[in-house]
Amino acid sequence: MKHDILSMTLQELETVVLSIEEPKFRAKQIYGWMIKGADFDEMRNISSKTIDALKSCCELRLPKIVTRLDSALDGTKKYLFELLDGECIESVFMEYEHGNTLCISSQVGCRMGCKFCASTINGKVRDLTPSEMLGQIIVAQRDTGKRISNVVMMGIGEPLDNYDNTIKFLRLVSSPENLNIGLRHISVSSCGLVDKIDALALEGLPITLSISLHAYDDDVRSEIMPVNKKFSIHELLSACQRYFDKTGRRISFEYTLIANKNDTIEGAIALAGVLKKYIKSTPHVNLIPLNEVKETGLSTSKNVNLFKNKLISLGINATVRRRLGSDINASCGQLRRQSQKLDKKGTSNL
Ligand code: SAH
């Protein structure tokens, strides 16, 4: 097995460099190249003898761009990336006033089984390594020529179901010798793995945690999100309050509005009630109009503004997510599905 050097800290790479009898400072040069997206052959200030020694024991897991869809409306770019083993993942580059943001994937496929989501239809194939998460940012940054200052882990996969690699990625991407993206500029989105939320609270990482709630009671949530059968709303929202008590970081809640499932005014009232019961600080709800996925048979709600206004009138901070890249279907999971041999099956459910 070759060393996955893009998953390494500078100190770890120094050990590898010493093992091929090169001076320690070589590690810093190599590190600088790889985070710019250079392959071994582009590392110009390193001798070919050293490059050959590196190639024999190391690999650089930078993804390759298979397809890039450019929105004609707002500069959004959607990437289909191929990994070294031929698996594909997606990332979306978005330009906001507060900086360029990349939405990255954390797994190939997903085993959480949410009924509305395209990424989970064939289950999970495998976890991404820290290098493969980092590589999406490095390659998108190189391709666009623009610095990415914000990252959201809202692409394919459940980041907390790939916990150790996600934590290593967060430590790497924020370190000064790596991409140096501030943890306060990184959001991790989770469908609500309670044990992992408790673990995350102890990591000392000031990221923003978003929880995909999508329902106001256990009946509705269990119907659309199988994870709720393992961790009920009571357990989930209690963990959210514990997370806040421990970290002082507010959690935001995502709520995808689906016609005839979770979008009634009574639902908004029930949602406000359950959030107030468990969350002591003013909760923030990010409403997402459902992006229709043909296979799911679910459709988008017509009540988005009514639902939002009801929440606000009940003292909940609610916003509707602006849809960037609507002409290129910028939600994750769909491009990969179109591109992959669809007979390939992964593992489903918890
Ligand atoms: N697994 C993580 C992150 C990936 S999904 C999570 O569950 O949070 C990122 C967000 O997009 C989640 O809130 C997810 O529920 C939502 N989402 C997935 N499919 C969607 C769709 N078809 N329309 C709207 N939102 C969707």
mmCIF file with all atom_site columns, N, CA, C and O and ligand atoms in Angstrom, residues 103-104 106-107 110 112 114 116-119 153-160 188-192 210-214 225 253-258 286 288-293 296 321 331-332 334, ligand 1:
data_model
loop_
_atom_site.group_PDB
_atom_site.id
_atom_site.type_symbol
_atom_site.label_atom_id
_atom_site.label_alt_id
_atom_site.label_comp_id
_atom_site.label_asym_id
_atom_site.label_entity_id
_atom_site.label_seq_id
_atom_site.pdbx_PDB_ins_code
_atom_site.Cartn_x
_atom_site.Cartn_y
_atom_site.Cartn_z
_atom_site.occupancy
_atom_site.B_iso_or_equiv
_atom_site.pdbx_formal_charge
_atom_site.auth_seq_id
_atom_site.auth_comp_id
_atom_site.auth_asym_id
_atom_site.auth_atom_id
_atom_site.pdbx_PDB_model_num
ATOM   1   N N   . CYS A 1 103 ? -19.187 23.159 -2.008  1.00 0.00 ? 103 CYS A N   1
ATOM   2   C CA  . CYS A 1 103 ? -19.951 22.103 -1.355  1.00 0.00 ? 103 CYS A CA  1
ATOM   3   C C   . CYS A 1 103 ? -19.287 20.784 -1.732  1.00 0.00 ? 103 CYS A C   1
ATOM   4   O O   . CYS A 1 103 ? -19.173 20.469 -2.916  1.00 0.00 ? 103 CYS A O   1
ATOM   5   N N   . ILE A 1 104 ? -18.806 20.045 -0.732  1.00 0.00 ? 104 ILE A N   1
ATOM   6   C CA  . ILE A 1 104 ? -18.034 18.829 -1.035  1.00 0.00 ? 104 ILE A CA  1
ATOM   7   C C   . ILE A 1 104 ? -18.758 17.551 -0.588  1.00 0.00 ? 104 ILE A C   1
ATOM   8   O O   . ILE A 1 104 ? -19.608 17.572 0.289   1.00 0.00 ? 104 ILE A O   1
ATOM   9   N N   . SER A 1 106 ? -18.570 13.630 1.082   1.00 0.00 ? 106 SER A N   1
ATOM   10  C CA  . SER A 1 106 ? -17.788 12.972 2.130   1.00 0.00 ? 106 SER A CA  1
ATOM   11  C C   . SER A 1 106 ? -17.750 11.447 1.973   1.00 0.00 ? 106 SER A C   1
ATOM   12  O O   . SER A 1 106 ? -16.980 10.768 2.648   1.00 0.00 ? 106 SER A O   1
ATOM   13  N N   . GLN A 1 107 ? -18.621 10.907 1.110   1.00 0.00 ? 107 GLN A N   1
ATOM   14  C CA  . GLN A 1 107 ? -18.631 9.462  0.852   1.00 0.00 ? 107 GLN A CA  1
ATOM   15  C C   . GLN A 1 107 ? -18.997 9.239  -0.626  1.00 0.00 ? 107 GLN A C   1
ATOM   16  O O   . GLN A 1 107 ? -19.560 10.128 -1.263  1.00 0.00 ? 107 GLN A O   1
ATOM   17  N N   . CYS A 1 110 ? -24.303 6.939  -0.151  1.00 0.00 ? 110 CYS A N   1
ATOM   18  C CA  . CYS A 1 110 ? -24.691 7.197  1.240   1.00 0.00 ? 110 CYS A CA  1
ATOM   19  C C   . CYS A 1 110 ? -25.601 6.060  1.688   1.00 0.00 ? 110 CYS A C   1
ATOM   20  O O   . CYS A 1 110 ? -26.359 5.518  0.886   1.00 0.00 ? 110 CYS A O   1
ATOM   21  N N   . MET A 1 112 ? -27.735 6.335  4.398   1.00 0.00 ? 112 MET A N   1
ATOM   22  C CA  . MET A 1 112 ? -28.725 6.846  5.342   1.00 0.00 ? 112 MET A CA  1
ATOM   23  C C   . MET A 1 112 ? -30.162 6.670  4.854   1.00 0.00 ? 112 MET A C   1
ATOM   24  O O   . MET A 1 112 ? -31.100 6.694  5.646   1.00 0.00 ? 112 MET A O   1
ATOM   25  N N   . CYS A 1 114 ? -32.409 8.533  3.187   1.00 0.00 ? 114 CYS A N   1
ATOM   26  C CA  . CYS A 1 114 ? -33.457 9.583  3.174   1.00 0.00 ? 114 CYS A CA  1
ATOM   27  C C   . CYS A 1 114 ? -34.257 9.488  1.869   1.00 0.00 ? 114 CYS A C   1
ATOM   28  O O   . CYS A 1 114 ? -33.680 9.383  0.788   1.00 0.00 ? 114 CYS A O   1
ATOM   29  N N   . PHE A 1 116 ? -35.991 11.430 0.022   1.00 0.00 ? 116 PHE A N   1
ATOM   30  C CA  . PHE A 1 116 ? -36.039 12.500 -0.987  1.00 0.00 ? 116 PHE A CA  1
ATOM   31  C C   . PHE A 1 116 ? -34.704 12.699 -1.694  1.00 0.00 ? 116 PHE A C   1
ATOM   32  O O   . PHE A 1 116 ? -34.591 13.516 -2.585  1.00 0.00 ? 116 PHE A O   1
ATOM   33  N N   . CYS A 1 117 ? -33.674 11.962 -1.280  1.00 0.00 ? 117 CYS A N   1
ATOM   34  C CA  . CYS A 1 117 ? -32.297 12.307 -1.670  1.00 0.00 ? 117 CYS A CA  1
ATOM   35  C C   . CYS A 1 117 ? -31.770 11.387 -2.769  1.00 0.00 ? 117 CYS A C   1
ATOM   36  O O   . CYS A 1 117 ? -31.890 10.166 -2.677  1.00 0.00 ? 117 CYS A O   1
ATOM   37  N N   . ALA A 1 118 ? -31.125 11.983 -3.778  1.00 0.00 ? 118 ALA A N   1
ATOM   38  C CA  . ALA A 1 118 ? -30.602 11.209 -4.911  1.00 0.00 ? 118 ALA A CA  1
ATOM   39  C C   . ALA A 1 118 ? -29.328 10.449 -4.548  1.00 0.00 ? 118 ALA A C   1
ATOM   40  O O   . ALA A 1 118 ? -29.045 9.399  -5.127  1.00 0.00 ? 118 ALA A O   1
ATOM   41  N N   . SER A 1 119 ? -28.584 10.958 -3.548  1.00 0.00 ? 119 SER A N   1
ATOM   42  C CA  . SER A 1 119 ? -27.258 10.368 -3.263  1.00 0.00 ? 119 SER A CA  1
ATOM   43  C C   . SER A 1 119 ? -27.342 8.976  -2.657  1.00 0.00 ? 119 SER A C   1
ATOM   44  O O   . SER A 1 119 ? -26.377 8.226  -2.669  1.00 0.00 ? 119 SER A O   1
ATOM   45  N N   . MET A 1 153 ? -20.021 20.828 3.963   1.00 0.00 ? 153 MET A N   1
ATOM   46  C CA  . MET A 1 153 ? -20.046 19.377 3.740   1.00 0.00 ? 153 MET A CA  1
ATOM   47  C C   . MET A 1 153 ? -21.506 18.970 3.579   1.00 0.00 ? 153 MET A C   1
ATOM   48  O O   . MET A 1 153 ? -22.135 18.432 4.484   1.00 0.00 ? 153 MET A O   1
ATOM   49  N N   . MET A 1 154 ? -22.024 19.285 2.396   1.00 0.00 ? 154 MET A N   1
ATOM   50  C CA  . MET A 1 154 ? -23.434 19.020 2.111   1.00 0.00 ? 154 MET A CA  1
ATOM   51  C C   . MET A 1 154 ? -23.589 18.315 0.772   1.00 0.00 ? 154 MET A C   1
ATOM   52  O O   . MET A 1 154 ? -24.650 18.335 0.163   1.00 0.00 ? 154 MET A O   1
ATOM   53  N N   . GLY A 1 155 ? -22.506 17.718 0.303   1.00 0.00 ? 155 GLY A N   1
ATOM   54  C CA  . GLY A 1 155 ? -22.573 16.978 -0.952  1.00 0.00 ? 155 GLY A CA  1
ATOM   55  C C   . GLY A 1 155 ? -23.000 15.538 -0.686  1.00 0.00 ? 155 GLY A C   1
ATOM   56  O O   . GLY A 1 155 ? -23.730 15.253 0.262   1.00 0.00 ? 155 GLY A O   1
ATOM   57  N N   . ILE A 1 156 ? -22.497 14.634 -1.518  1.00 0.00 ? 156 ILE A N   1
ATOM   58  C CA  . ILE A 1 156 ? -22.872 13.227 -1.369  1.00 0.00 ? 156 ILE A CA  1
ATOM   59  C C   . ILE A 1 156 ? -22.279 12.676 -0.063  1.00 0.00 ? 156 ILE A C   1
ATOM   60  O O   . ILE A 1 156 ? -21.111 12.898 0.233   1.00 0.00 ? 156 ILE A O   1
ATOM   61  N N   . GLY A 1 157 ? -23.098 11.938 0.693   1.00 0.00 ? 157 GLY A N   1
ATOM   62  C CA  . GLY A 1 157 ? -22.596 11.242 1.879   1.00 0.00 ? 157 GLY A CA  1
ATOM   63  C C   . GLY A 1 157 ? -22.989 11.890 3.182   1.00 0.00 ? 157 GLY A C   1
ATOM   64  O O   . GLY A 1 157 ? -23.494 13.007 3.225   1.00 0.00 ? 157 GLY A O   1
ATOM   65  N N   . GLU A 1 158 ? -22.774 11.146 4.266   1.00 0.00 ? 158 GLU A N   1
ATOM   66  C CA  . GLU A 1 158 ? -23.068 11.620 5.619   1.00 0.00 ? 158 GLU A CA  1
ATOM   67  C C   . GLU A 1 158 ? -21.714 11.777 6.328   1.00 0.00 ? 158 GLU A C   1
ATOM   68  O O   . GLU A 1 158 ? -21.084 10.776 6.694   1.00 0.00 ? 158 GLU A O   1
ATOM   69  N N   . PRO A 1 159 ? -21.266 13.029 6.526   1.00 0.00 ? 159 PRO A N   1
ATOM   70  C CA  . PRO A 1 159 ? -19.915 13.234 7.081   1.00 0.00 ? 159 PRO A CA  1
ATOM   71  C C   . PRO A 1 159 ? -19.694 12.540 8.423   1.00 0.00 ? 159 PRO A C   1
ATOM   72  O O   . PRO A 1 159 ? -18.615 11.998 8.677   1.00 0.00 ? 159 PRO A O   1
ATOM   73  N N   . LEU A 1 160 ? -20.723 12.501 9.287   1.00 0.00 ? 160 LEU A N   1
ATOM   74  C CA  . LEU A 1 160 ? -20.503 11.901 10.608  1.00 0.00 ? 160 LEU A CA  1
ATOM   75  C C   . LEU A 1 160 ? -20.545 10.371 10.555  1.00 0.00 ? 160 LEU A C   1
ATOM   76  O O   . LEU A 1 160 ? -20.201 9.702  11.529  1.00 0.00 ? 160 LEU A O   1
ATOM   77  N N   . VAL A 1 188 ? -20.625 21.658 8.616   1.00 0.00 ? 188 VAL A N   1
ATOM   78  C CA  . VAL A 1 188 ? -20.804 20.210 8.490   1.00 0.00 ? 188 VAL A CA  1
ATOM   79  C C   . VAL A 1 188 ? -22.296 19.940 8.638   1.00 0.00 ? 188 VAL A C   1
ATOM   80  O O   . VAL A 1 188 ? -22.916 20.380 9.610   1.00 0.00 ? 188 VAL A O   1
ATOM   81  N N   . SER A 1 189 ? -22.865 19.235 7.680   1.00 0.00 ? 189 SER A N   1
ATOM   82  C CA  . SER A 1 189 ? -24.292 18.943 7.728   1.00 0.00 ? 189 SER A CA  1
ATOM   83  C C   . SER A 1 189 ? -24.492 17.469 8.044   1.00 0.00 ? 189 SER A C   1
ATOM   84  O O   . SER A 1 189 ? -23.831 16.608 7.465   1.00 0.00 ? 189 SER A O   1
ATOM   85  N N   . SER A 1 190 ? -25.398 17.179 8.967   1.00 0.00 ? 190 SER A N   1
ATOM   86  C CA  . SER A 1 190 ? -25.617 15.782 9.358   1.00 0.00 ? 190 SER A CA  1
ATOM   87  C C   . SER A 1 190 ? -27.104 15.476 9.464   1.00 0.00 ? 190 SER A C   1
ATOM   88  O O   . SER A 1 190 ? -27.896 16.312 9.880   1.00 0.00 ? 190 SER A O   1
ATOM   89  N N   . CYS A 1 191 ? -27.447 14.224 9.156   1.00 0.00 ? 191 CYS A N   1
ATOM   90  C CA  . CYS A 1 191 ? -28.835 13.794 9.309   1.00 0.00 ? 191 CYS A CA  1
ATOM   91  C C   . CYS A 1 191 ? -29.133 13.461 10.771  1.00 0.00 ? 191 CYS A C   1
ATOM   92  O O   . CYS A 1 191 ? -30.260 13.123 11.113  1.00 0.00 ? 191 CYS A O   1
ATOM   93  N N   . GLY A 1 192 ? -28.121 13.529 11.644  1.00 0.00 ? 192 GLY A N   1
ATOM   94  C CA  . GLY A 1 192 ? -28.412 13.414 13.075  1.00 0.00 ? 192 GLY A CA  1
ATOM   95  C C   . GLY A 1 192 ? -27.946 12.132 13.729  1.00 0.00 ? 192 GLY A C   1
ATOM   96  O O   . GLY A 1 192 ? -28.755 11.421 14.342  1.00 0.00 ? 192 GLY A O   1
ATOM   97  N N   . SER A 1 210 ? -24.844 21.852 11.019  1.00 0.00 ? 210 SER A N   1
ATOM   98  C CA  . SER A 1 210 ? -26.233 21.957 10.549  1.00 0.00 ? 210 SER A CA  1
ATOM   99  C C   . SER A 1 210 ? -26.876 20.592 10.696  1.00 0.00 ? 210 SER A C   1
ATOM   100 O O   . SER A 1 210 ? -26.257 19.580 10.352  1.00 0.00 ? 210 SER A O   1
ATOM   101 N N   . ILE A 1 211 ? -28.097 20.582 11.171  1.00 0.00 ? 211 ILE A N   1
ATOM   102 C CA  . ILE A 1 211 ? -28.794 19.308 11.312  1.00 0.00 ? 211 ILE A CA  1
ATOM   103 C C   . ILE A 1 211 ? -29.966 19.269 10.340  1.00 0.00 ? 211 ILE A C   1
ATOM   104 O O   . ILE A 1 211 ? -30.786 20.193 10.278  1.00 0.00 ? 211 ILE A O   1
ATOM   105 N N   . SER A 1 212 ? -30.020 18.191 9.562   1.00 0.00 ? 212 SER A N   1
ATOM   106 C CA  . SER A 1 212 ? -31.121 18.005 8.623   1.00 0.00 ? 212 SER A CA  1
ATOM   107 C C   . SER A 1 212 ? -32.294 17.445 9.413   1.00 0.00 ? 212 SER A C   1
ATOM   108 O O   . SER A 1 212 ? -32.327 16.255 9.723   1.00 0.00 ? 212 SER A O   1
ATOM   109 N N   . LEU A 1 213 ? -33.241 18.312 9.756   1.00 0.00 ? 213 LEU A N   1
ATOM   110 C CA  . LEU A 1 213 ? -34.353 17.889 10.609  1.00 0.00 ? 213 LEU A CA  1
ATOM   111 C C   . LEU A 1 213 ? -35.535 17.402 9.758   1.00 0.00 ? 213 LEU A C   1
ATOM   112 O O   . LEU A 1 213 ? -36.001 16.284 9.907   1.00 0.00 ? 213 LEU A O   1
ATOM   113 N N   . HIS A 1 214 ? -36.027 18.270 8.883   1.00 0.00 ? 214 HIS A N   1
ATOM   114 C CA  . HIS A 1 214 ? -37.009 17.900 7.862   1.00 0.00 ? 214 HIS A CA  1
ATOM   115 C C   . HIS A 1 214 ? -38.353 17.401 8.372   1.00 0.00 ? 214 HIS A C   1
ATOM   116 O O   . HIS A 1 214 ? -39.167 16.916 7.584   1.00 0.00 ? 214 HIS A O   1
ATOM   117 N N   . MET A 1 225 ? -36.912 9.757  6.876   1.00 0.00 ? 225 MET A N   1
ATOM   118 C CA  . MET A 1 225 ? -35.500 9.605  7.238   1.00 0.00 ? 225 MET A CA  1
ATOM   119 C C   . MET A 1 225 ? -35.340 8.395  8.159   1.00 0.00 ? 225 MET A C   1
ATOM   120 O O   . MET A 1 225 ? -35.588 8.464  9.367   1.00 0.00 ? 225 MET A O   1
ATOM   121 N N   . PHE A 1 253 ? -30.762 24.428 11.571  1.00 0.00 ? 253 PHE A N   1
ATOM   122 C CA  . PHE A 1 253 ? -31.570 23.272 11.176  1.00 0.00 ? 253 PHE A CA  1
ATOM   123 C C   . PHE A 1 253 ? -32.002 23.425 9.731   1.00 0.00 ? 253 PHE A C   1
ATOM   124 O O   . PHE A 1 253 ? -32.474 24.487 9.322   1.00 0.00 ? 253 PHE A O   1
ATOM   125 N N   . GLU A 1 254 ? -31.818 22.355 8.977   1.00 0.00 ? 254 GLU A N   1
ATOM   126 C CA  . GLU A 1 254 ? -32.282 22.369 7.595   1.00 0.00 ? 254 GLU A CA  1
ATOM   127 C C   . GLU A 1 254 ? -33.634 21.663 7.543   1.00 0.00 ? 254 GLU A C   1
ATOM   128 O O   . GLU A 1 254 ? -33.861 20.658 8.227   1.00 0.00 ? 254 GLU A O   1
ATOM   129 N N   . TYR A 1 255 ? -34.495 22.230 6.711   1.00 0.00 ? 255 TYR A N   1
ATOM   130 C CA  . TYR A 1 255 ? -35.846 21.672 6.617   1.00 0.00 ? 255 TYR A CA  1
ATOM   131 C C   . TYR A 1 255 ? -36.273 21.745 5.159   1.00 0.00 ? 255 TYR A C   1
ATOM   132 O O   . TYR A 1 255 ? -36.533 22.813 4.613   1.00 0.00 ? 255 TYR A O   1
ATOM   133 N N   . THR A 1 256 ? -36.260 20.592 4.504   1.00 0.00 ? 256 THR A N   1
ATOM   134 C CA  . THR A 1 256 ? -36.669 20.519 3.099   1.00 0.00 ? 256 THR A CA  1
ATOM   135 C C   . THR A 1 256 ? -38.183 20.373 3.044   1.00 0.00 ? 256 THR A C   1
ATOM   136 O O   . THR A 1 256 ? -38.736 19.464 3.664   1.00 0.00 ? 256 THR A O   1
ATOM   137 N N   . LEU A 1 257 ? -38.820 21.290 2.340   1.00 0.00 ? 257 LEU A N   1
ATOM   138 C CA  . LEU A 1 257 ? -40.285 21.262 2.294   1.00 0.00 ? 257 LEU A CA  1
ATOM   139 C C   . LEU A 1 257 ? -40.780 20.366 1.165   1.00 0.00 ? 257 LEU A C   1
ATOM   140 O O   . LEU A 1 257 ? -40.451 20.571 -0.011  1.00 0.00 ? 257 LEU A O   1
ATOM   141 N N   . ILE A 1 258 ? -41.555 19.349 1.554   1.00 0.00 ? 258 ILE A N   1
ATOM   142 C CA  . ILE A 1 258 ? -42.040 18.346 0.602   1.00 0.00 ? 258 ILE A CA  1
ATOM   143 C C   . ILE A 1 258 ? -43.574 18.391 0.616   1.00 0.00 ? 258 ILE A C   1
ATOM   144 O O   . ILE A 1 258 ? -44.191 18.315 1.696   1.00 0.00 ? 258 ILE A O   1
ATOM   145 N N   . ASN A 1 286 ? -33.273 26.753 8.191   1.00 0.00 ? 286 ASN A N   1
ATOM   146 C CA  . ASN A 1 286 ? -32.987 27.040 6.801   1.00 0.00 ? 286 ASN A CA  1
ATOM   147 C C   . ASN A 1 286 ? -33.960 26.204 5.957   1.00 0.00 ? 286 ASN A C   1
ATOM   148 O O   . ASN A 1 286 ? -33.844 24.973 5.933   1.00 0.00 ? 286 ASN A O   1
ATOM   149 N N   . ILE A 1 288 ? -35.484 24.624 2.695   1.00 0.00 ? 288 ILE A N   1
ATOM   150 C CA  . ILE A 1 288 ? -34.966 24.280 1.364   1.00 0.00 ? 288 ILE A CA  1
ATOM   151 C C   . ILE A 1 288 ? -36.131 23.774 0.517   1.00 0.00 ? 288 ILE A C   1
ATOM   152 O O   . ILE A 1 288 ? -36.739 22.757 0.858   1.00 0.00 ? 288 ILE A O   1
ATOM   153 N N   . PRO A 1 289 ? -36.475 24.492 -0.558  1.00 0.00 ? 289 PRO A N   1
ATOM   154 C CA  . PRO A 1 289 ? -37.506 23.933 -1.438  1.00 0.00 ? 289 PRO A CA  1
ATOM   155 C C   . PRO A 1 289 ? -36.992 22.599 -1.997  1.00 0.00 ? 289 PRO A C   1
ATOM   156 O O   . PRO A 1 289 ? -35.828 22.516 -2.396  1.00 0.00 ? 289 PRO A O   1
ATOM   157 N N   . LEU A 1 290 ? -37.803 21.557 -1.966  1.00 0.00 ? 290 LEU A N   1
ATOM   158 C CA  . LEU A 1 290 ? -37.334 20.237 -2.433  1.00 0.00 ? 290 LEU A CA  1
ATOM   159 C C   . LEU A 1 290 ? -36.865 20.328 -3.881  1.00 0.00 ? 290 LEU A C   1
ATOM   160 O O   . LEU A 1 290 ? -37.522 20.905 -4.738  1.00 0.00 ? 290 LEU A O   1
ATOM   161 N N   . ASN A 1 291 ? -35.713 19.757 -4.107  1.00 0.00 ? 291 ASN A N   1
ATOM   162 C CA  . ASN A 1 291 ? -35.233 19.614 -5.473  1.00 0.00 ? 291 ASN A CA  1
ATOM   163 C C   . ASN A 1 291 ? -35.740 18.246 -5.941  1.00 0.00 ? 291 ASN A C   1
ATOM   164 O O   . ASN A 1 291 ? -35.332 17.219 -5.413  1.00 0.00 ? 291 ASN A O   1
ATOM   165 N N   . GLU A 1 292 ? -36.651 18.245 -6.883  1.00 0.00 ? 292 GLU A N   1
ATOM   166 C CA  . GLU A 1 292 ? -37.336 16.990 -7.217  1.00 0.00 ? 292 GLU A CA  1
ATOM   167 C C   . GLU A 1 292 ? -36.398 15.981 -7.874  1.00 0.00 ? 292 GLU A C   1
ATOM   168 O O   . GLU A 1 292 ? -35.670 16.307 -8.808  1.00 0.00 ? 292 GLU A O   1
ATOM   169 N N   . VAL A 1 293 ? -36.420 14.776 -7.355  1.00 0.00 ? 293 VAL A N   1
ATOM   170 C CA  . VAL A 1 293 ? -35.618 13.679 -7.891  1.00 0.00 ? 293 VAL A CA  1
ATOM   171 C C   . VAL A 1 293 ? -36.626 12.676 -8.445  1.00 0.00 ? 293 VAL A C   1
ATOM   172 O O   . VAL A 1 293 ? -37.472 12.183 -7.690  1.00 0.00 ? 293 VAL A O   1
ATOM   173 N N   . THR A 1 296 ? -37.883 9.435  -6.669  1.00 0.00 ? 296 THR A N   1
ATOM   174 C CA  . THR A 1 296 ? -38.488 9.468  -5.337  1.00 0.00 ? 296 THR A CA  1
ATOM   175 C C   . THR A 1 296 ? -39.994 9.682  -5.381  1.00 0.00 ? 296 THR A C   1
ATOM   176 O O   . THR A 1 296 ? -40.691 9.377  -4.415  1.00 0.00 ? 296 THR A O   1
ATOM   177 N N   . ARG A 1 321 ? -33.518 29.017 1.591   1.00 0.00 ? 321 ARG A N   1
ATOM   178 C CA  . ARG A 1 321 ? -32.231 28.946 0.893   1.00 0.00 ? 321 ARG A CA  1
ATOM   179 C C   . ARG A 1 321 ? -32.383 29.378 -0.558  1.00 0.00 ? 321 ARG A C   1
ATOM   180 O O   . ARG A 1 321 ? -33.238 28.888 -1.287  1.00 0.00 ? 321 ARG A O   1
ATOM   181 N N   . SER A 1 331 ? -27.985 20.515 -7.106  1.00 0.00 ? 331 SER A N   1
ATOM   182 C CA  . SER A 1 331 ? -27.998 19.676 -5.897  1.00 0.00 ? 331 SER A CA  1
ATOM   183 C C   . SER A 1 331 ? -27.204 18.407 -6.168  1.00 0.00 ? 331 SER A C   1
ATOM   184 O O   . SER A 1 331 ? -27.179 17.908 -7.280  1.00 0.00 ? 331 SER A O   1
ATOM   185 N N   . CYS A 1 332 ? -26.616 17.907 -5.095  1.00 0.00 ? 332 CYS A N   1
ATOM   186 C CA  . CYS A 1 332 ? -25.686 16.785 -5.293  1.00 0.00 ? 332 CYS A CA  1
ATOM   187 C C   . CYS A 1 332 ? -26.370 15.436 -5.471  1.00 0.00 ? 332 CYS A C   1
ATOM   188 O O   . CYS A 1 332 ? -27.445 15.216 -4.968  1.00 0.00 ? 332 CYS A O   1
ATOM   189 N N   . GLN A 1 334 ? -27.198 13.807 -8.310  1.00 0.00 ? 334 GLN A N   1
ATOM   190 C CA  . GLN A 1 334 ? -27.889 13.469 -9.555  1.00 0.00 ? 334 GLN A CA  1
ATOM   191 C C   . GLN A 1 334 ? -26.934 13.255 -10.726 1.00 0.00 ? 334 GLN A C   1
ATOM   192 O O   . GLN A 1 334 ? -27.149 12.388 -11.559 1.00 0.00 ? 334 GLN A O   1
HETATM 193 N N1  . SAH B 2 .   ? -25.877 13.715 4.901   1.00 0.00 ? 1   SAH B N1  1
HETATM 194 C C1  . SAH B 2 .   ? -25.818 15.084 5.282   1.00 0.00 ? 1   SAH B C1  1
HETATM 195 C C2  . SAH B 2 .   ? -25.280 16.015 4.218   1.00 0.00 ? 1   SAH B C2  1
HETATM 196 C C3  . SAH B 2 .   ? -25.697 15.816 2.791   1.00 0.00 ? 1   SAH B C3  1
HETATM 197 S S1  . SAH B 2 .   ? -27.215 16.417 2.208   1.00 0.00 ? 1   SAH B S1  1
HETATM 198 C C4  . SAH B 2 .   ? -27.186 15.537 5.777   1.00 0.00 ? 1   SAH B C4  1
HETATM 199 O O1  . SAH B 2 .   ? -28.104 14.740 5.780   1.00 0.00 ? 1   SAH B O1  1
HETATM 200 O O2  . SAH B 2 .   ? -27.303 16.663 6.216   1.00 0.00 ? 1   SAH B O2  1
HETATM 201 C C5  . SAH B 2 .   ? -27.264 18.157 2.403   1.00 0.00 ? 1   SAH B C5  1
HETATM 202 C C6  . SAH B 2 .   ? -28.662 18.672 2.608   1.00 0.00 ? 1   SAH B C6  1
HETATM 203 O O3  . SAH B 2 .   ? -29.456 18.553 1.416   1.00 0.00 ? 1   SAH B O3  1
HETATM 204 C C7  . SAH B 2 .   ? -29.422 17.918 3.689   1.00 0.00 ? 1   SAH B C7  1
HETATM 205 O O4  . SAH B 2 .   ? -30.174 18.801 4.479   1.00 0.00 ? 1   SAH B O4  1
HETATM 206 C C8  . SAH B 2 .   ? -30.331 17.032 2.861   1.00 0.00 ? 1   SAH B C8  1
HETATM 207 O O5  . SAH B 2 .   ? -31.392 16.559 3.608   1.00 0.00 ? 1   SAH B O5  1
HETATM 208 C C9  . SAH B 2 .   ? -30.708 17.958 1.725   1.00 0.00 ? 1   SAH B C9  1
HETATM 209 N N2  . SAH B 2 .   ? -31.251 17.286 0.544   1.00 0.00 ? 1   SAH B N2  1
HETATM 210 C C10 . SAH B 2 .   ? -30.965 16.074 0.050   1.00 0.00 ? 1   SAH B C10 1
HETATM 211 N N3  . SAH B 2 .   ? -31.698 15.810 -1.048  1.00 0.00 ? 1   SAH B N3  1
HETATM 212 C C11 . SAH B 2 .   ? -32.441 16.897 -1.278  1.00 0.00 ? 1   SAH B C11 1
HETATM 213 C C12 . SAH B 2 .   ? -33.405 17.245 -2.274  1.00 0.00 ? 1   SAH B C12 1
HETATM 214 N N4  . SAH B 2 .   ? -33.729 16.401 -3.243  1.00 0.00 ? 1   SAH B N4  1
HETATM 215 N N5  . SAH B 2 .   ? -33.988 18.463 -2.204  1.00 0.00 ? 1   SAH B N5  1
HETATM 216 C C13 . SAH B 2 .   ? -33.660 19.319 -1.209  1.00 0.00 ? 1   SAH B C13 1
HETATM 217 N N6  . SAH B 2 .   ? -32.759 19.054 -0.251  1.00 0.00 ? 1   SAH B N6  1
HETATM 218 C C14 . SAH B 2 .   ? -32.163 17.858 -0.271  1.00 0.00 ? 1   SAH B C14 1
#
